[in-house]
Tab-separated table of C-alpha atoms in Angstrom:
chain	number	residue	atom	x	y	z
A	584	UNK	CA	12.349	-2.054	-28.137
A	585	UNK	CA	9.652	-4.711	-27.895
A	586	UNK	CA	8.441	-6.188	-31.158
A	587	UNK	CA	4.718	-5.779	-31.714
A	588	UNK	CA	4.319	-6.918	-35.322
A	589	UNK	CA	2.033	-9.883	-35.951
A	590	UNK	CA	2.150	-12.204	-38.917
A	591	UNK	CA	-0.910	-12.163	-41.242
A	592	UNK	CA	-2.366	-15.339	-39.738
A	593	UNK	CA	-1.938	-13.952	-36.235
A	594	UNK	CA	-3.598	-10.663	-37.196
A	595	UNK	CA	-6.575	-12.476	-38.709
A	596	UNK	CA	-6.959	-14.635	-35.612
A	597	UNK	CA	-6.890	-11.596	-33.315
A	598	UNK	CA	-9.417	-9.773	-35.538
A	599	UNK	CA	-11.804	-12.760	-35.507
A	600	UNK	CA	-11.546	-13.088	-31.714
A	601	UNK	CA	-12.169	-9.345	-31.280
A	602	UNK	CA	-15.250	-9.422	-33.538
A	603	UNK	CA	-16.588	-12.401	-31.598
A	604	UNK	CA	-16.033	-10.606	-28.286
A	605	UNK	CA	-17.812	-7.452	-29.498
A	606	UNK	CA	-20.709	-9.458	-30.944
A	607	UNK	CA	-21.347	-10.991	-27.517
A	608	UNK	CA	-21.584	-7.596	-25.777
A	609	UNK	CA	-24.807	-6.029	-24.568
A	610	UNK	CA	-25.585	-2.435	-25.703
A	611	UNK	CA	-24.531	-1.175	-22.264
A	612	UNK	CA	-21.217	-3.040	-22.470
A	613	UNK	CA	-20.580	-1.686	-25.963
A	614	UNK	CA	-21.149	1.870	-24.802
A	615	UNK	CA	-18.877	1.377	-21.807
A	616	UNK	CA	-16.211	-0.011	-24.145
A	617	UNK	CA	-16.506	3.068	-26.393
A	618	UNK	CA	-16.025	5.410	-23.429
A	619	UNK	CA	-13.122	3.621	-21.704
A	620	UNK	CA	-9.366	3.679	-22.317
A	621	UNK	CA	-8.111	0.173	-23.060
A	622	UNK	CA	-4.692	0.901	-21.512
A	623	UNK	CA	-5.623	2.603	-18.234
A	624	UNK	CA	-9.272	1.742	-17.659
A	625	UNK	CA	-10.083	5.442	-17.224
A	626	UNK	CA	-12.854	7.168	-19.176
A	627	UNK	CA	-11.481	8.339	-22.528
A	628	UNK	CA	-11.614	11.636	-24.480
A	629	UNK	CA	-15.036	10.820	-25.873
A	630	UNK	CA	-16.354	10.427	-22.319
A	631	UNK	CA	-14.725	13.748	-21.369
A	632	UNK	CA	-16.420	15.539	-24.278
A	633	UNK	CA	-19.800	13.962	-23.532
A	634	UNK	CA	-19.583	15.040	-19.878
A	635	UNK	CA	-20.006	18.671	-20.951
A	636	UNK	CA	-18.470	21.851	-19.574
A	637	UNK	CA	-16.746	22.009	-16.173
A	638	UNK	CA	-15.814	24.935	-13.922
A	639	UNK	CA	-12.164	23.789	-13.809
A	640	UNK	CA	-10.203	21.630	-16.261
A	641	UNK	CA	-6.737	20.101	-16.185
A	642	UNK	CA	-4.446	18.658	-18.849
A	643	UNK	CA	-1.328	16.712	-17.895
A	644	UNK	CA	1.211	14.406	-19.501
A	645	UNK	CA	3.854	11.946	-18.333
A	646	UNK	CA	7.543	12.930	-18.285
A	647	UNK	CA	9.828	11.124	-20.730
A	648	UNK	CA	7.384	8.505	-21.970
A	649	UNK	CA	9.105	8.178	-25.360
A	650	UNK	CA	12.470	7.640	-23.669
A	651	UNK	CA	10.913	5.066	-21.343
A	652	UNK	CA	9.413	3.196	-24.298
A	653	UNK	CA	12.969	2.346	-25.366
A	654	UNK	CA	12.769	-0.306	-22.650
A	655	UNK	CA	9.631	-1.727	-24.299
A	656	UNK	CA	6.110	-0.422	-24.695
A	657	UNK	CA	5.030	-2.506	-21.718
A	658	UNK	CA	7.148	-0.161	-19.554
A	659	UNK	CA	5.369	2.915	-20.886
A	660	UNK	CA	1.968	1.283	-20.429
A	661	UNK	CA	2.851	0.409	-16.831
A	662	UNK	CA	3.613	4.075	-16.104
A	663	UNK	CA	0.344	5.182	-17.695
A	664	UNK	CA	-1.581	2.731	-15.523
A	665	UNK	CA	0.291	3.849	-12.416
A	666	UNK	CA	-0.458	7.475	-13.206
A	667	UNK	CA	-4.137	6.638	-13.701
A	668	UNK	CA	-4.153	4.949	-10.278
A	669	UNK	CA	-2.451	7.970	-8.675
A	670	UNK	CA	-5.008	10.358	-10.183
A	671	UNK	CA	-7.869	8.207	-8.901
A	672	UNK	CA	-6.342	7.933	-5.435
A	673	UNK	CA	-5.993	11.718	-5.302
A	674	UNK	CA	-9.732	12.053	-5.868
A	675	UNK	CA	-9.525	13.431	-9.405
A	676	UNK	CA	-12.218	12.952	-12.002
A	677	UNK	CA	-9.637	11.833	-14.543
A	678	UNK	CA	-9.776	10.854	-18.214
A	679	UNK	CA	-7.144	9.275	-20.471
A	680	UNK	CA	-7.043	11.300	-23.677
A	681	UNK	CA	-4.342	9.659	-25.833
A	682	UNK	CA	-0.746	8.524	-25.447
A	683	UNK	CA	0.719	10.206	-22.362
A	684	UNK	CA	-2.013	12.870	-22.125
A	685	UNK	CA	-4.669	12.921	-19.421
A	686	UNK	CA	-7.555	15.291	-18.706
A	687	UNK	CA	-9.450	16.086	-15.545
A	688	UNK	CA	-12.503	17.991	-14.367
A	689	UNK	CA	-13.352	19.804	-11.146
A	690	UNK	CA	-15.294	22.652	-9.618
A	691	UNK	CA	-12.395	24.781	-8.312
A	692	UNK	CA	-8.971	25.414	-9.849
A	693	UNK	CA	-7.283	25.578	-6.432
A	694	UNK	CA	-8.721	22.205	-5.372
A	695	UNK	CA	-7.736	20.711	-8.715
A	696	UNK	CA	-4.117	21.847	-8.269
A	697	UNK	CA	-4.004	20.350	-4.770
A	698	UNK	CA	-5.208	16.977	-6.073
A	699	UNK	CA	-2.726	17.058	-8.951
A	700	UNK	CA	0.173	17.705	-6.571
A	701	UNK	CA	-1.041	14.863	-4.373
A	702	UNK	CA	-1.111	12.560	-7.410
A	703	UNK	CA	2.417	13.643	-8.416
A	704	UNK	CA	3.757	12.833	-4.952
A	705	UNK	CA	2.052	9.429	-5.014
A	706	UNK	CA	3.417	8.578	-8.469
A	707	UNK	CA	6.976	9.695	-7.652
A	708	UNK	CA	7.083	7.406	-4.638
A	709	UNK	CA	5.577	4.395	-6.324
A	710	UNK	CA	7.653	1.353	-7.321
A	711	UNK	CA	6.566	0.205	-10.775
A	712	UNK	CA	7.389	-3.369	-11.795
A	713	UNK	CA	7.282	-4.763	-15.323
A	714	UNK	CA	7.686	-8.456	-16.159
A	715	UNK	CA	9.317	-8.568	-19.603
A	716	UNK	CA	8.981	-11.187	-22.332
A	717	UNK	CA	12.591	-12.351	-21.880
A	718	UNK	CA	11.928	-13.194	-18.229
A	719	UNK	CA	13.719	-10.151	-16.816
A	720	UNK	CA	12.073	-7.680	-14.440
A	721	UNK	CA	12.193	-3.923	-14.983
A	722	UNK	CA	11.594	-1.747	-11.931
A	723	UNK	CA	11.631	2.016	-11.644
A	724	UNK	CA	10.679	4.840	-9.326
A	725	UNK	CA	10.447	8.606	-9.703
A	726	UNK	CA	7.860	8.815	-12.515
A	727	UNK	CA	6.281	12.271	-12.683
A	728	UNK	CA	4.149	14.532	-14.866
A	729	UNK	CA	3.549	18.149	-15.817
A	730	UNK	CA	0.104	19.763	-15.749
A	731	UNK	CA	-1.904	22.863	-16.462
A	732	UNK	CA	-5.266	24.039	-15.146
A	733	UNK	CA	-7.810	26.541	-16.347
A	734	UNK	CA	-11.443	27.382	-16.903
A	735	UNK	CA	-11.464	25.389	-20.153
A	736	UNK	CA	-9.255	22.977	-22.075
A	737	UNK	CA	-7.456	25.759	-23.968
A	738	UNK	CA	-6.372	27.453	-20.731
A	739	UNK	CA	-5.347	24.082	-19.313
A	740	UNK	CA	-3.207	23.321	-22.370
A	741	UNK	CA	-1.520	26.720	-22.132
A	742	UNK	CA	-0.810	26.104	-18.442
A	743	UNK	CA	0.647	22.669	-19.247
A	744	UNK	CA	3.064	24.175	-21.774
A	745	UNK	CA	4.110	26.826	-19.260
A	746	UNK	CA	4.643	24.252	-16.499
A	747	UNK	CA	6.757	22.047	-18.796
A	748	UNK	CA	8.810	25.034	-19.955
A	749	UNK	CA	9.542	26.008	-16.350
A	750	UNK	CA	10.606	22.493	-15.413
A	751	UNK	CA	12.783	22.243	-18.548
A	752	UNK	CA	14.531	25.544	-17.803
A	753	UNK	CA	15.329	24.346	-14.274
A	754	UNK	CA	16.797	21.089	-15.650
A	755	UNK	CA	14.154	18.974	-13.949
A	756	UNK	CA	13.075	17.455	-17.274
A	757	UNK	CA	14.535	17.318	-20.797
A	758	UNK	CA	13.129	16.184	-24.112
A	759	UNK	CA	14.003	12.595	-24.963
A	760	UNK	CA	15.668	11.978	-21.575
A	761	UNK	CA	14.738	10.255	-18.350
A	762	UNK	CA	15.506	12.519	-15.419
A	763	UNK	CA	14.597	11.741	-11.843
A	764	UNK	CA	13.710	8.154	-12.702
A	765	UNK	CA	15.727	5.289	-11.249
A	766	UNK	CA	15.643	2.145	-13.380
A	767	UNK	CA	16.801	-1.344	-12.466
A	768	UNK	CA	16.804	-4.433	-14.665
A	769	UNK	CA	16.943	-7.818	-12.973
A	770	UNK	CA	17.820	-10.659	-15.315
A	771	UNK	CA	16.172	-14.056	-14.808
A	772	UNK	CA	18.125	-16.426	-12.607
A	773	UNK	CA	19.540	-19.466	-14.434
A	774	UNK	CA	17.543	-22.596	-13.761
A	775	UNK	CA	19.188	-25.255	-11.586
A	776	UNK	CA	19.691	-28.535	-13.528
A	777	UNK	CA	17.737	-31.448	-12.152
A	778	UNK	CA	19.762	-34.203	-10.483
A	779	UNK	CA	19.679	-37.491	-12.346
A	780	UNK	CA	18.932	-40.643	-10.375
A	781	UNK	CA	20.002	-43.001	-13.175
A	782	UNK	CA	22.994	-45.245	-12.384
A	783	UNK	CA	26.312	-43.976	-13.740
A	784	UNK	CA	27.687	-45.604	-16.867
A	785	UNK	CA	29.740	-48.645	-15.938
A	786	UNK	CA	28.375	-48.883	-12.415
A	787	UNK	CA	26.854	-52.094	-11.082
A	788	UNK	CA	23.502	-51.870	-9.347
A	789	UNK	CA	23.594	-53.007	-5.738
A	790	UNK	CA	21.755	-56.239	-4.870
A	791	UNK	CA	20.954	-57.618	-1.496
A	792	UNK	CA	23.028	-60.695	-0.629
A	793	UNK	CA	20.947	-63.833	0.007
A	794	UNK	CA	20.605	-64.884	3.635
A	795	UNK	CA	22.873	-67.789	4.634
A	796	UNK	CA	21.056	-71.072	5.478
A	797	UNK	CA	22.203	-73.828	7.797
């Protein structure tokens, strides 16, 4: 698992840089920052709550995120970003709540389900690449998610639990396991040593012979 701990000096430096960045923001930029997920770039839960009631609501979460994080948190974050992209591409008004949980709003439950299924198909077929700190590349396909829909967030959460239970009973997903995901790790290629142009030890440099004179 990737190491995320910073030493005290590093933490102070990051905190100072963050305070400086925030201090330079306009009021509009500050508000946008407050309403946006740092990981996915989607509107966050606060933005969802401020948007008010909707006729149809969805709640969904990524399969096996904790198991995927064993390969490093950058792998989990890459899946979250890919899911956010898939939701956008499917035309969903999507929000990143927290961790692996996402929310969505719509006007019709049937239309919302159709967009969610479109997003699932997009995500399953997407190749996700992660450049790791050790120089290796992690690639995987088959990421997926469960979802629920309803007239409010409580109904959506109940539907999500029911959908997950059905997929677990069929063996499609399992707690703490990665099922349906193909993972490949490509280690960095060893660097080729540079050729030396220095004369070998004990060798005599070549010199041009002087031209003979009459």
